[in-house]
JSON list of C-alpha atoms in Angstrom, two decimals:
[
{"chain": "A", "resi": 1, "resn": "MET", "atom": "CA", "xyz": [20.22, -30.13, -9.10]},
{"chain": "A", "resi": 2, "resn": "SER", "atom": "CA", "xyz": [19.27, -26.39, -9.04]},
{"chain": "A", "resi": 3, "resn": "SER", "atom": "CA", "xyz": [18.68, -24.78, -5.80]},
{"chain": "A", "resi": 4, "resn": "PHE", "atom": "CA", "xyz": [16.50, -21.63, -6.63]},
{"chain": "A", "resi": 5, "resn": "VAL", "atom": "CA", "xyz": [15.54, -19.40, -9.05]},
{"chain": "A", "resi": 6, "resn": "VAL", "atom": "CA", "xyz": [14.56, -15.45, -8.81]},
{"chain": "A", "resi": 7, "resn": "TYR", "atom": "CA", "xyz": [11.91, -13.76, -11.07]},
{"chain": "A", "resi": 8, "resn": "PRO", "atom": "CA", "xyz": [11.59, -10.31, -12.55]},
{"chain": "A", "resi": 9, "resn": "GLY", "atom": "CA", "xyz": [10.63, -7.80, -9.95]},
{"chain": "A", "resi": 10, "resn": "LEU", "atom": "CA", "xyz": [7.73, -6.71, -12.81]},
{"chain": "A", "resi": 11, "resn": "ALA", "atom": "CA", "xyz": [6.61, -7.55, -15.88]},
{"chain": "A", "resi": 12, "resn": "GLY", "atom": "CA", "xyz": [7.34, -5.49, -18.89]},
{"chain": "A", "resi": 13, "resn": "ARG", "atom": "CA", "xyz": [9.64, -4.50, -21.30]},
{"chain": "A", "resi": 14, "resn": "VAL", "atom": "CA", "xyz": [13.39, -5.32, -21.08]},
{"chain": "A", "resi": 15, "resn": "SER", "atom": "CA", "xyz": [14.62, -1.65, -21.77]},
{"chain": "A", "resi": 16, "resn": "GLN", "atom": "CA", "xyz": [18.57, -2.92, -21.56]},
{"chain": "A", "resi": 17, "resn": "GLY", "atom": "CA", "xyz": [19.89, -6.56, -21.88]},
{"chain": "A", "resi": 18, "resn": "TRP", "atom": "CA", "xyz": [22.32, -7.99, -19.19]},
{"chain": "A", "resi": 19, "resn": "HIS", "atom": "CA", "xyz": [25.00, -5.18, -19.00]},
{"chain": "A", "resi": 20, "resn": "ARG", "atom": "CA", "xyz": [27.64, -3.97, -16.12]},
{"chain": "A", "resi": 21, "resn": "ASP", "atom": "CA", "xyz": [26.06, -2.94, -12.74]},
{"chain": "A", "resi": 22, "resn": "CYS", "atom": "CA", "xyz": [28.29, 0.11, -11.23]},
{"chain": "A", "resi": 23, "resn": "GLY", "atom": "CA", "xyz": [31.94, -1.30, -10.78]},
{"chain": "A", "resi": 24, "resn": "THR", "atom": "CA", "xyz": [31.91, -4.83, -11.74]},
{"chain": "A", "resi": 25, "resn": "GLY", "atom": "CA", "xyz": [34.15, -4.43, -14.33]},
{"chain": "A", "resi": 26, "resn": "GLY", "atom": "CA", "xyz": [32.66, -5.78, -17.25]},
{"chain": "A", "resi": 27, "resn": "THR", "atom": "CA", "xyz": [30.62, -8.54, -15.30]},
{"chain": "A", "resi": 28, "resn": "LEU", "atom": "CA", "xyz": [27.32, -8.55, -16.99]},
{"chain": "A", "resi": 29, "resn": "SER", "atom": "CA", "xyz": [24.70, -9.01, -13.83]},
{"chain": "A", "resi": 30, "resn": "ALA", "atom": "CA", "xyz": [22.03, -6.53, -14.51]},
{"chain": "A", "resi": 31, "resn": "VAL", "atom": "CA", "xyz": [19.10, -5.80, -16.39]},
{"chain": "A", "resi": 32, "resn": "ASP", "atom": "CA", "xyz": [16.83, -3.37, -17.06]},
{"chain": "A", "resi": 33, "resn": "ILE", "atom": "CA", "xyz": [13.10, -3.27, -17.01]},
{"chain": "A", "resi": 34, "resn": "GLY", "atom": "CA", "xyz": [11.07, -0.58, -18.21]},
{"chain": "A", "resi": 35, "resn": "GLY", "atom": "CA", "xyz": [7.65, 0.34, -16.59]},
{"chain": "A", "resi": 36, "resn": "ASP", "atom": "CA", "xyz": [5.20, 3.25, -15.15]},
{"chain": "A", "resi": 37, "resn": "VAL", "atom": "CA", "xyz": [6.08, 5.42, -12.12]},
{"chain": "A", "resi": 38, "resn": "GLY", "atom": "CA", "xyz": [4.28, 3.70, -9.16]},
{"chain": "A", "resi": 39, "resn": "ASP", "atom": "CA", "xyz": [4.38, 0.23, -10.93]},
{"chain": "A", "resi": 40, "resn": "ARG", "atom": "CA", "xyz": [4.81, -2.51, -8.07]},
{"chain": "A", "resi": 41, "resn": "VAL", "atom": "CA", "xyz": [7.86, -4.05, -7.45]},
{"chain": "A", "resi": 42, "resn": "CYS", "atom": "CA", "xyz": [8.13, -7.63, -5.91]},
{"chain": "A", "resi": 43, "resn": "PHE", "atom": "CA", "xyz": [11.23, -10.12, -4.97]},
{"chain": "A", "resi": 44, "resn": "ARG", "atom": "CA", "xyz": [10.00, -13.79, -6.00]},
{"chain": "A", "resi": 45, "resn": "VAL", "atom": "CA", "xyz": [12.42, -16.66, -4.98]},
{"chain": "A", "resi": 46, "resn": "ARG", "atom": "CA", "xyz": [11.35, -20.25, -5.84]},
{"chain": "A", "resi": 47, "resn": "ASN", "atom": "CA", "xyz": [13.12, -23.30, -4.30]},
{"chain": "A", "resi": 48, "resn": "THR", "atom": "CA", "xyz": [13.90, -26.21, -6.65]},
{"chain": "A", "resi": 49, "resn": "GLY", "atom": "CA", "xyz": [16.14, -27.76, -4.87]},
{"chain": "A", "resi": 50, "resn": "GLN", "atom": "CA", "xyz": [15.68, -30.26, -1.90]},
{"chain": "A", "resi": 51, "resn": "THR", "atom": "CA", "xyz": [16.58, -28.24, 1.35]},
{"chain": "A", "resi": 52, "resn": "PRO", "atom": "CA", "xyz": [15.21, -25.17, 2.57]},
{"chain": "A", "resi": 53, "resn": "ILE", "atom": "CA", "xyz": [16.87, -21.97, 1.50]},
{"chain": "A", "resi": 54, "resn": "THR", "atom": "CA", "xyz": [16.55, -18.56, 3.37]},
{"chain": "A", "resi": 55, "resn": "TYR", "atom": "CA", "xyz": [16.84, -14.86, 2.27]},
{"chain": "A", "resi": 56, "resn": "ARG", "atom": "CA", "xyz": [17.15, -12.17, 4.20]},
{"chain": "A", "resi": 57, "resn": "TYR", "atom": "CA", "xyz": [16.76, -7.92, 2.96]},
{"chain": "A", "resi": 58, "resn": "ARG", "atom": "CA", "xyz": [17.75, -4.37, 3.70]},
{"chain": "A", "resi": 59, "resn": "TYR", "atom": "CA", "xyz": [18.52, -1.05, 1.94]},
{"chain": "A", "resi": 60, "resn": "ASP", "atom": "CA", "xyz": [21.18, -1.60, -0.76]},
{"chain": "A", "resi": 61, "resn": "CYS", "atom": "CA", "xyz": [24.65, -0.29, 0.15]},
{"chain": "A", "resi": 62, "resn": "ALA", "atom": "CA", "xyz": [24.80, 1.97, -2.87]},
{"chain": "A", "resi": 63, "resn": "GLY", "atom": "CA", "xyz": [25.64, 5.68, -2.42]},
{"chain": "A", "resi": 64, "resn": "TYR", "atom": "CA", "xyz": [22.34, 8.21, -2.37]},
{"chain": "A", "resi": 65, "resn": "PRO", "atom": "CA", "xyz": [23.71, 11.90, -3.49]},
{"chain": "A", "resi": 66, "resn": "THR", "atom": "CA", "xyz": [19.96, 13.12, -2.35]},
{"chain": "A", "resi": 67, "resn": "GLY", "atom": "CA", "xyz": [19.78, 11.14, 1.35]},
{"chain": "A", "resi": 68, "resn": "THR", "atom": "CA", "xyz": [16.88, 9.27, 0.41]},
{"chain": "A", "resi": 69, "resn": "ARG", "atom": "CA", "xyz": [17.31, 5.44, -0.23]},
{"chain": "A", "resi": 70, "resn": "SER", "atom": "CA", "xyz": [16.09, 4.17, -3.47]},
{"chain": "A", "resi": 71, "resn": "GLY", "atom": "CA", "xyz": [17.69, 0.61, -3.50]},
{"chain": "A", "resi": 72, "resn": "MET", "atom": "CA", "xyz": [17.39, -2.83, -1.91]},
{"chain": "A", "resi": 73, "resn": "MET", "atom": "CA", "xyz": [18.74, -5.49, -1.66]},
{"chain": "A", "resi": 74, "resn": "PHE", "atom": "CA", "xyz": [17.95, -9.65, -0.69]},
{"chain": "A", "resi": 75, "resn": "MET", "atom": "CA", "xyz": [20.58, -12.38, 0.25]},
{"chain": "A", "resi": 76, "resn": "ILE", "atom": "CA", "xyz": [19.66, -15.83, -0.85]},
{"chain": "A", "resi": 77, "resn": "ASP", "atom": "CA", "xyz": [21.34, -18.61, 1.26]},
{"chain": "A", "resi": 78, "resn": "SER", "atom": "CA", "xyz": [21.45, -22.10, -0.36]},
{"chain": "A", "resi": 79, "resn": "THR", "atom": "CA", "xyz": [23.66, -25.21, -1.01]},
{"chain": "A", "resi": 80, "resn": "ALA", "atom": "CA", "xyz": [24.75, -23.94, -4.03]},
{"chain": "A", "resi": 81, "resn": "GLY", "atom": "CA", "xyz": [26.36, -20.83, -1.76]},
{"chain": "A", "resi": 82, "resn": "THR", "atom": "CA", "xyz": [25.30, -17.32, -1.03]},
{"chain": "A", "resi": 83, "resn": "TYR", "atom": "CA", "xyz": [23.91, -14.54, -3.51]},
{"chain": "A", "resi": 84, "resn": "ILE", "atom": "CA", "xyz": [22.76, -11.45, -3.78]},
{"chain": "A", "resi": 85, "resn": "ILE", "atom": "CA", "xyz": [20.26, -9.80, -5.90]},
{"chain": "A", "resi": 86, "resn": "ARG", "atom": "CA", "xyz": [19.77, -5.72, -6.00]},
{"chain": "A", "resi": 87, "resn": "TYR", "atom": "CA", "xyz": [16.48, -3.78, -6.83]},
{"chain": "A", "resi": 88, "resn": "LEU", "atom": "CA", "xyz": [17.36, 0.02, -7.78]},
{"chain": "A", "resi": 89, "resn": "HIS", "atom": "CA", "xyz": [15.34, 3.24, -8.80]},
{"chain": "A", "resi": 90, "resn": "LEU", "atom": "CA", "xyz": [12.11, 2.86, -6.53]},
{"chain": "A", "resi": 91, "resn": "ASN", "atom": "CA", "xyz": [10.18, 4.48, -4.06]},
{"chain": "A", "resi": 92, "resn": "LEU", "atom": "CA", "xyz": [10.87, 1.90, -1.31]},
{"chain": "A", "resi": 93, "resn": "ASP", "atom": "CA", "xyz": [8.20, 0.40, 1.15]},
{"chain": "A", "resi": 94, "resn": "SER", "atom": "CA", "xyz": [8.03, 0.49, 4.54]},
{"chain": "A", "resi": 95, "resn": "GLY", "atom": "CA", "xyz": [9.53, -1.80, 7.15]},
{"chain": "A", "resi": 96, "resn": "VAL", "atom": "CA", "xyz": [12.85, -1.71, 5.61]},
{"chain": "A", "resi": 97, "resn": "SER", "atom": "CA", "xyz": [16.51, -0.58, 7.19]},
{"chain": "A", "resi": 98, "resn": "SER", "atom": "CA", "xyz": [20.32, -0.32, 7.50]},
{"chain": "A", "resi": 99, "resn": "ASN", "atom": "CA", "xyz": [20.32, -4.09, 9.28]},
{"chain": "A", "resi": 100, "resn": "TRP", "atom": "CA", "xyz": [19.58, -7.31, 7.63]},
{"chain": "A", "resi": 101, "resn": "SER", "atom": "CA", "xyz": [16.39, -8.78, 8.33]},
{"chain": "A", "resi": 102, "resn": "ALA", "atom": "CA", "xyz": [15.42, -12.14, 9.93]},
{"chain": "A", "resi": 103, "resn": "ALA", "atom": "CA", "xyz": [15.86, -14.95, 7.66]},
{"chain": "A", "resi": 104, "resn": "VAL", "atom": "CA", "xyz": [13.05, -16.03, 5.98]},
{"chain": "A", "resi": 105, "resn": "SER", "atom": "CA", "xyz": [12.75, -19.88, 4.91]},
{"chain": "A", "resi": 106, "resn": "VAL", "atom": "CA", "xyz": [11.81, -21.16, 1.75]},
{"chain": "A", "resi": 107, "resn": "PRO", "atom": "CA", "xyz": [10.79, -24.57, 1.77]},
{"chain": "A", "resi": 108, "resn": "SER", "atom": "CA", "xyz": [11.59, -27.19, -0.97]},
{"chain": "A", "resi": 109, "resn": "GLY", "atom": "CA", "xyz": [9.22, -26.51, -4.09]},
{"chain": "A", "resi": 110, "resn": "GLN", "atom": "CA", "xyz": [7.63, -23.16, -2.50]},
{"chain": "A", "resi": 111, "resn": "THR", "atom": "CA", "xyz": [7.82, -19.68, -3.84]},
{"chain": "A", "resi": 112, "resn": "ARG", "atom": "CA", "xyz": [7.57, -16.60, -1.48]},
{"chain": "A", "resi": 113, "resn": "ILE", "atom": "CA", "xyz": [7.03, -13.02, -2.78]},
{"chain": "A", "resi": 114, "resn": "ARG", "atom": "CA", "xyz": [7.99, -9.84, -1.08]},
{"chain": "A", "resi": 115, "resn": "SER", "atom": "CA", "xyz": [7.01, -6.44, -2.15]},
{"chain": "A", "resi": 116, "resn": "VAL", "atom": "CA", "xyz": [9.92, -4.47, -2.20]},
{"chain": "A", "resi": 117, "resn": "GLY", "atom": "CA", "xyz": [8.69, -0.73, -3.52]},
{"chain": "A", "resi": 118, "resn": "THR", "atom": "CA", "xyz": [7.44, 1.22, -6.97]},
{"chain": "A", "resi": 119, "resn": "LEU", "atom": "CA", "xyz": [9.02, 2.54, -9.45]},
{"chain": "A", "resi": 120, "resn": "SER", "atom": "CA", "xyz": [10.79, 6.01, -9.10]},
{"chain": "A", "resi": 121, "resn": "ALA", "atom": "CA", "xyz": [9.77, 9.08, -10.99]},
{"chain": "A", "resi": 122, "resn": "VAL", "atom": "CA", "xyz": [12.67, 10.67, -12.74]},
{"chain": "A", "resi": 123, "resn": "SER", "atom": "CA", "xyz": [13.78, 14.08, -12.49]},
{"chain": "A", "resi": 124, "resn": "SER", "atom": "CA", "xyz": [16.83, 16.35, -13.22]},
{"chain": "A", "resi": 125, "resn": "LYS", "atom": "CA", "xyz": [18.78, 17.53, -10.05]},
{"chain": "A", "resi": 126, "resn": "THR", "atom": "CA", "xyz": [21.41, 20.55, -10.81]},
{"chain": "A", "resi": 127, "resn": "GLY", "atom": "CA", "xyz": [24.41, 19.42, -9.15]},
{"chain": "A", "resi": 128, "resn": "ILE", "atom": "CA", "xyz": [24.26, 16.20, -8.05]},
{"chain": "A", "resi": 129, "resn": "LYS", "atom": "CA", "xyz": [27.41, 13.90, -9.37]},
{"chain": "A", "resi": 130, "resn": "GLY", "atom": "CA", "xyz": [25.82, 10.89, -10.79]},
{"chain": "A", "resi": 131, "resn": "TYR", "atom": "CA", "xyz": [26.48, 7.16, -8.54]},
{"chain": "A", "resi": 132, "resn": "ASP", "atom": "CA", "xyz": [26.22, 4.98, -12.24]},
{"chain": "A", "resi": 133, "resn": "THR", "atom": "CA", "xyz": [28.33, 6.84, -14.30]},
{"chain": "A", "resi": 134, "resn": "ASP", "atom": "CA", "xyz": [31.67, 9.37, -14.05]},
{"chain": "A", "resi": 135, "resn": "GLU", "atom": "CA", "xyz": [29.73, 12.52, -15.37]},
{"chain": "A", "resi": 136, "resn": "ASP", "atom": "CA", "xyz": [28.91, 15.12, -13.57]},
{"chain": "A", "resi": 137, "resn": "ASN", "atom": "CA", "xyz": [24.83, 15.77, -13.08]},
{"chain": "A", "resi": 138, "resn": "CYS", "atom": "CA", "xyz": [24.31, 12.24, -14.84]},
{"chain": "A", "resi": 139, "resn": "ASP", "atom": "CA", "xyz": [25.31, 13.64, -18.48]},
{"chain": "A", "resi": 140, "resn": "LEU", "atom": "CA", "xyz": [25.23, 10.32, -20.31]},
{"chain": "A", "resi": 141, "resn": "MET", "atom": "CA", "xyz": [21.84, 9.97, -18.78]},
{"chain": "A", "resi": 142, "resn": "GLY", "atom": "CA", "xyz": [20.36, 13.40, -19.75]},
{"chain": "A", "resi": 143, "resn": "GLY", "atom": "CA", "xyz": [20.63, 14.57, -16.21]},
{"chain": "A", "resi": 144, "resn": "LEU", "atom": "CA", "xyz": [17.74, 12.32, -14.78]},
{"chain": "A", "resi": 145, "resn": "THR", "atom": "CA", "xyz": [18.13, 11.02, -11.58]},
{"chain": "A", "resi": 146, "resn": "ASP", "atom": "CA", "xyz": [15.66, 8.66, -9.71]},
{"chain": "A", "resi": 147, "resn": "VAL", "atom": "CA", "xyz": [14.40, 9.84, -6.11]},
{"chain": "A", "resi": 148, "resn": "GLY", "atom": "CA", "xyz": [17.85, 8.68, -4.45]},
{"chain": "A", "resi": 149, "resn": "GLY", "atom": "CA", "xyz": [19.75, 10.78, -6.64]},
{"chain": "A", "resi": 150, "resn": "ILE", "atom": "CA", "xyz": [21.29, 7.37, -8.52]},
{"chain": "A", "resi": 151, "resn": "CYS", "atom": "CA", "xyz": [21.17, 7.86, -12.56]},
{"chain": "A", "resi": 152, "resn": "SER", "atom": "CA", "xyz": [18.11, 6.77, -14.66]},
{"chain": "A", "resi": 153, "resn": "SER", "atom": "CA", "xyz": [17.14, 6.98, -18.10]},
{"chain": "A", "resi": 154, "resn": "GLY", "atom": "CA", "xyz": [13.81, 7.10, -16.97]},
{"chain": "A", "resi": 155, "resn": "PRO", "atom": "CA", "xyz": [11.19, 4.89, -15.03]},
{"chain": "A", "resi": 156, "resn": "HIS", "atom": "CA", "xyz": [12.52, 1.32, -14.64]},
{"chain": "A", "resi": 157, "resn": "LEU", "atom": "CA", "xyz": [13.59, -1.51, -12.74]},
{"chain": "A", "resi": 158, "resn": "HIS", "atom": "CA", "xyz": [16.96, -2.09, -12.17]},
{"chain": "A", "resi": 159, "resn": "GLN", "atom": "CA", "xyz": [17.41, -5.72, -11.24]},
{"chain": "A", "resi": 160, "resn": "ALA", "atom": "CA", "xyz": [20.97, -7.29, -10.55]},
{"chain": "A", "resi": 161, "resn": "SER", "atom": "CA", "xyz": [23.16, -9.53, -8.86]},
{"chain": "A", "resi": 162, "resn": "SER", "atom": "CA", "xyz": [26.63, -9.23, -7.54]},
{"chain": "A", "resi": 163, "resn": "ASN", "atom": "CA", "xyz": [29.66, -10.72, -6.14]},
{"chain": "A", "resi": 164, "resn": "GLY", "atom": "CA", "xyz": [30.51, -7.82, -3.60]},
{"chain": "A", "resi": 165, "resn": "GLN", "atom": "CA", "xyz": [33.95, -7.67, -4.05]},
{"chain": "A", "resi": 166, "resn": "LEU", "atom": "CA", "xyz": [34.22, -6.46, -7.43]},
{"chain": "A", "resi": 167, "resn": "ASN", "atom": "CA", "xyz": [31.31, -4.44, -7.15]},
{"chain": "A", "resi": 168, "resn": "GLN", "atom": "CA", "xyz": [31.43, -0.99, -4.99]},
{"chain": "A", "resi": 169, "resn": "CYS", "atom": "CA", "xyz": [27.76, -0.79, -5.27]},
{"chain": "A", "resi": 170, "resn": "LEU", "atom": "CA", "xyz": [27.14, -4.25, -3.02]},
{"chain": "A", "resi": 171, "resn": "GLN", "atom": "CA", "xyz": [29.57, -4.82, 0.04]},
{"chain": "A", "resi": 172, "resn": "ALA", "atom": "CA", "xyz": [27.04, -5.52, 2.79]},
{"chain": "A", "resi": 173, "resn": "ASN", "atom": "CA", "xyz": [28.26, -8.76, 5.16]},
{"chain": "A", "resi": 174, "resn": "LEU", "atom": "CA", "xyz": [26.08, -10.11, 7.96]},
{"chain": "A", "resi": 175, "resn": "ALA", "atom": "CA", "xyz": [27.56, -6.97, 10.34]},
{"chain": "A", "resi": 176, "resn": "ASN", "atom": "CA", "xyz": [25.70, -4.71, 8.36]},
{"chain": "A", "resi": 177, "resn": "ASN", "atom": "CA", "xyz": [29.11, -3.46, 7.51]},
{"chain": "A", "resi": 178, "resn": "CYS", "atom": "CA", "xyz": [28.70, -1.81, 3.88]},
{"chain": "A", "resi": 179, "resn": "SER", "atom": "CA", "xyz": [32.51, -1.50, 2.98]},
{"chain": "A", "resi": 180, "resn": "SER", "atom": "CA", "xyz": [33.17, -4.98, 4.20]},
{"chain": "A", "resi": 181, "resn": "GLY", "atom": "CA", "xyz": [34.22, -6.10, 0.78]},
{"chain": "A", "resi": 182, "resn": "SER", "atom": "CA", "xyz": [32.95, -9.71, 1.22]},
{"chain": "A", "resi": 183, "resn": "ARG", "atom": "CA", "xyz": [32.87, -11.94, -1.82]},
{"chain": "A", "resi": 184, "resn": "TRP", "atom": "CA", "xyz": [29.21, -13.59, -2.86]},
{"chain": "A", "resi": 185, "resn": "SER", "atom": "CA", "xyz": [29.00, -15.83, -5.38]},
{"chain": "A", "resi": 186, "resn": "LEU", "atom": "CA", "xyz": [27.27, -14.98, -9.14]},
{"chain": "A", "resi": 187, "resn": "PRO", "atom": "CA", "xyz": [24.21, -16.79, -10.11]},
{"chain": "A", "resi": 188, "resn": "ASP", "atom": "CA", "xyz": [23.48, -18.09, -13.75]},
{"chain": "A", "resi": 189, "resn": "LEU", "atom": "CA", "xyz": [21.76, -15.10, -16.20]},
{"chain": "A", "resi": 190, "resn": "ARG", "atom": "CA", "xyz": [18.90, -16.23, -18.26]},
{"chain": "A", "resi": 191, "resn": "ASP", "atom": "CA", "xyz": [20.40, -16.45, -21.89]},
{"chain": "A", "resi": 192, "resn": "PRO", "atom": "CA", "xyz": [18.67, -15.94, -24.31]},
{"chain": "A", "resi": 193, "resn": "LEU", "atom": "CA", "xyz": [16.57, -13.13, -22.58]},
{"chain": "A", "resi": 194, "resn": "PRO", "atom": "CA", "xyz": [13.38, -12.35, -24.00]},
{"chain": "A", "resi": 195, "resn": "ALA", "atom": "CA", "xyz": [12.61, -8.83, -25.27]},
{"chain": "A", "resi": 196, "resn": "SER", "atom": "CA", "xyz": [9.82, -8.96, -22.37]},
{"chain": "A", "resi": 197, "resn": "VAL", "atom": "CA", "xyz": [9.52, -10.52, -19.50]},
{"chain": "A", "resi": 198, "resn": "SER", "atom": "CA", "xyz": [6.73, -11.79, -17.25]},
{"chain": "A", "resi": 199, "resn": "THR", "atom": "CA", "xyz": [6.58, -12.69, -13.55]},
{"chain": "A", "resi": 200, "resn": "SER", "atom": "CA", "xyz": [7.50, -16.23, -14.55]},
{"chain": "A", "resi": 201, "resn": "THR", "atom": "CA", "xyz": [10.11, -15.64, -16.40]},
{"chain": "A", "resi": 202, "resn": "VAL", "atom": "CA", "xyz": [13.67, -16.82, -14.82]},
{"chain": "A", "resi": 203, "resn": "LEU", "atom": "CA", "xyz": [15.94, -14.37, -14.63]},
{"chain": "A", "resi": 204, "resn": "PHE", "atom": "CA", "xyz": [18.85, -15.94, -12.37]},
{"chain": "A", "resi": 205, "resn": "SER", "atom": "CA", "xyz": [19.27, -19.50, -11.00]},
{"chain": "A", "resi": 206, "resn": "LYS", "atom": "CA", "xyz": [21.66, -21.47, -9.46]}
]
């Protein structure tokens, strides 16, 4: 029986279907959901198993050329393994730090929702090397970045999973070491992925 499901961070059009997250070497793990600047993004997880699961959250380990963090990640612990879900291109809510939060329990059959932030505007930032591409100044994206300086094609949510060993963006462990190279499990991806998603669409499951 499954252990949990994770829903989209917001409802909207899928602007890019399953694709590589940065550094995954071909692993499909991310989806882009288009929206408007200021749209609210939330982490939604439902415990579909028989035993409690927990989650923690912290800033994402991505590099932010502007010095402003625009990503957050959640670590889900379940009987099926440990999984990390990432949210990028955001103006993050307060109350998040580079330390993992206390564990939040999700009892069997229940859903927990945690606000993450709002979709970031994009702009051209001359002289900033893009993080998600190898092109200087995010040339492949028209030179646009989010508030953190991470390449962005426009206001959208990048929602992804990763295993932390193949993905240089995601290498935090419980000691808050972003260069640990810890390996996490990969959840199952929704297939086929609809052209638009609602907040009740299942994106990731295990």
